[in-house]
Amino acid sequence: MTTSAHAIAHHSLDLGPVTVFYREAGDPRNPTLLLLHGFPTSSHMFRDLIPLLADRFHLVAPDLPGFGFTTAPDRGAFDYSFDGLAQVMAGFTTALGLERFALYVFDYGAPVGFRLALAQPERVTALISQNGNAYEAGLGEDWAATRRYWQEPTAENRAALRPMLSLDGIRWQYTHGVADQSRLAPEAWWLDYALLQRPGNDEIQLDLFGDYASNIRRYPDFQAWLRHARPPVLLTWGRHDPFFIPAGADAFRADVPDVEIHMLDTGHFALETHAEDIAGLIADFMTRRVVG
């Protein structure tokens, strides 16, 4: 029995105290795309996208510490911050021998990916952002409760964020702004919910909610990288995302005049409804702007 090179393989890579689970497909001799997921999901969000691109690209999608099937130390024994997540991903790309790659970033994956780019800009061939924000203008009104926690990190304000970890809260992130919800696979939010129920994970997630403020402080650095490194940039943005609104996509124009922006009629998890559209946009963009 033979296995197609386009099929998704599932691996784990030991990096000291962290074992990173990742999905991989495609020929490593082809241009690599590093796919970085967001909250509250994992590399599972790329399950439909990867097979659509594996015939011409090498795709690698890791689970961040605290998410999916990556294993990491308990809270208190590991730095569950965006700096900490980026350090693990830097070690992951080095251990896997990914010398050059295009970044596909979504939600939390954006500040992680931007940190990778700042640390080693020569490794990043392009940026593809699916609602991966780098501008204050992109933060929607649904950040209000989180902003209160940043301003006053009290137990009460921390507890007010817990509904986002509930099954209803996670389901809402998938369904909000999606006109035809019959296209959504319910196992997506059930898997996210189940994995977030691991002992101690709720506190890890609340810590990351709090540390997201560090990303906003780094926005000027992320923007400077875009402005000076001038990577090819493609944005595939769910226009009904309540967290990262379309103004965040438009803001890229200030630093990347030739940015390519495509607004999709969907919500936060655009791949759940528009994987084929996004795959087509990526293939065209990479062929024109990166592979040549």
Steps between C-alpha positions, in 0.01 A plus 500: 500500500641840403431835663446808284748781561195726509344321797531659842751331732481549876822532698640603837833670561668505842644839593615452856203551731261554207389240246353674196230319305484603136337415169709486185441437131669561168854467370757678722682600182209729416450844660395465863198657667505509880138508618443655844155462657319715754270479801326273590594255229809313376654371178166325451374826347723433196365150432315610183758750375808278510389237244401777257857634490715194564554427130716812461609605850644352816264576788577478872236576764606472867280519809611779733571414867169502687307398190419190301717195560825676586610410852673749728570547871238619742432867547772641722764270351475648151469853363146509362544837335526600136874533542503146638291362214724670244814356661358150466407561135849637430649181643249293305587653163871461569470138614290416195753666269259759360754747369254709295123514519194710431299576811126432507370666817159510662389661827761403767722366224557855379693636801688172521589515131597867513737424787662229285537751217656762726750249639607357164359709213717327242299177544160646410416498129145639524213573737150361456260628763152364561365746756845522651518851641788747543317832546290658775240586237434129455381437856121478508258585780502140622837571664328717761503243782860405427603865498344541846713211621813662356420826673393341830624140532266416788356159576158630401616623160690176443190296582297711256705347216411140585190486274739508204625158614151346515355283226248770414773763490717293269207403275408868466846578365439249222143596417501880533480666160452177305192517277475126429584326825427159347850524351656497848623169642400485869792274590724805455367684805444180695867404452615845607278485806612150596869588480452820698347289779832342592586567866651846544446606141236756590753698704753478215245648262412779742871578535526529122194728489685726741828482312338596171560859609870434435417451133343842472814651651697319228277617214743783409780241474286272282411795278864604472590151379230519233615847398871423479516131405221546241393135480228412250173514699165334431199559725200265490264656751162388632316832487257407781768412755395671827854495641719606207292733288559606136665826606793286614548373147475848350762624746766282335495737202693763697803274528452265203372704202483193275313283753237274342175505698206266447192541719297181540133483592552301818607533863804434718571143385504569127656164413191318626297642210753631247794256494485454122484875438793566733705217349450648154605845618812358668603294198467799268675737743791266570548426133507868402675655797723234657574202278524702182 
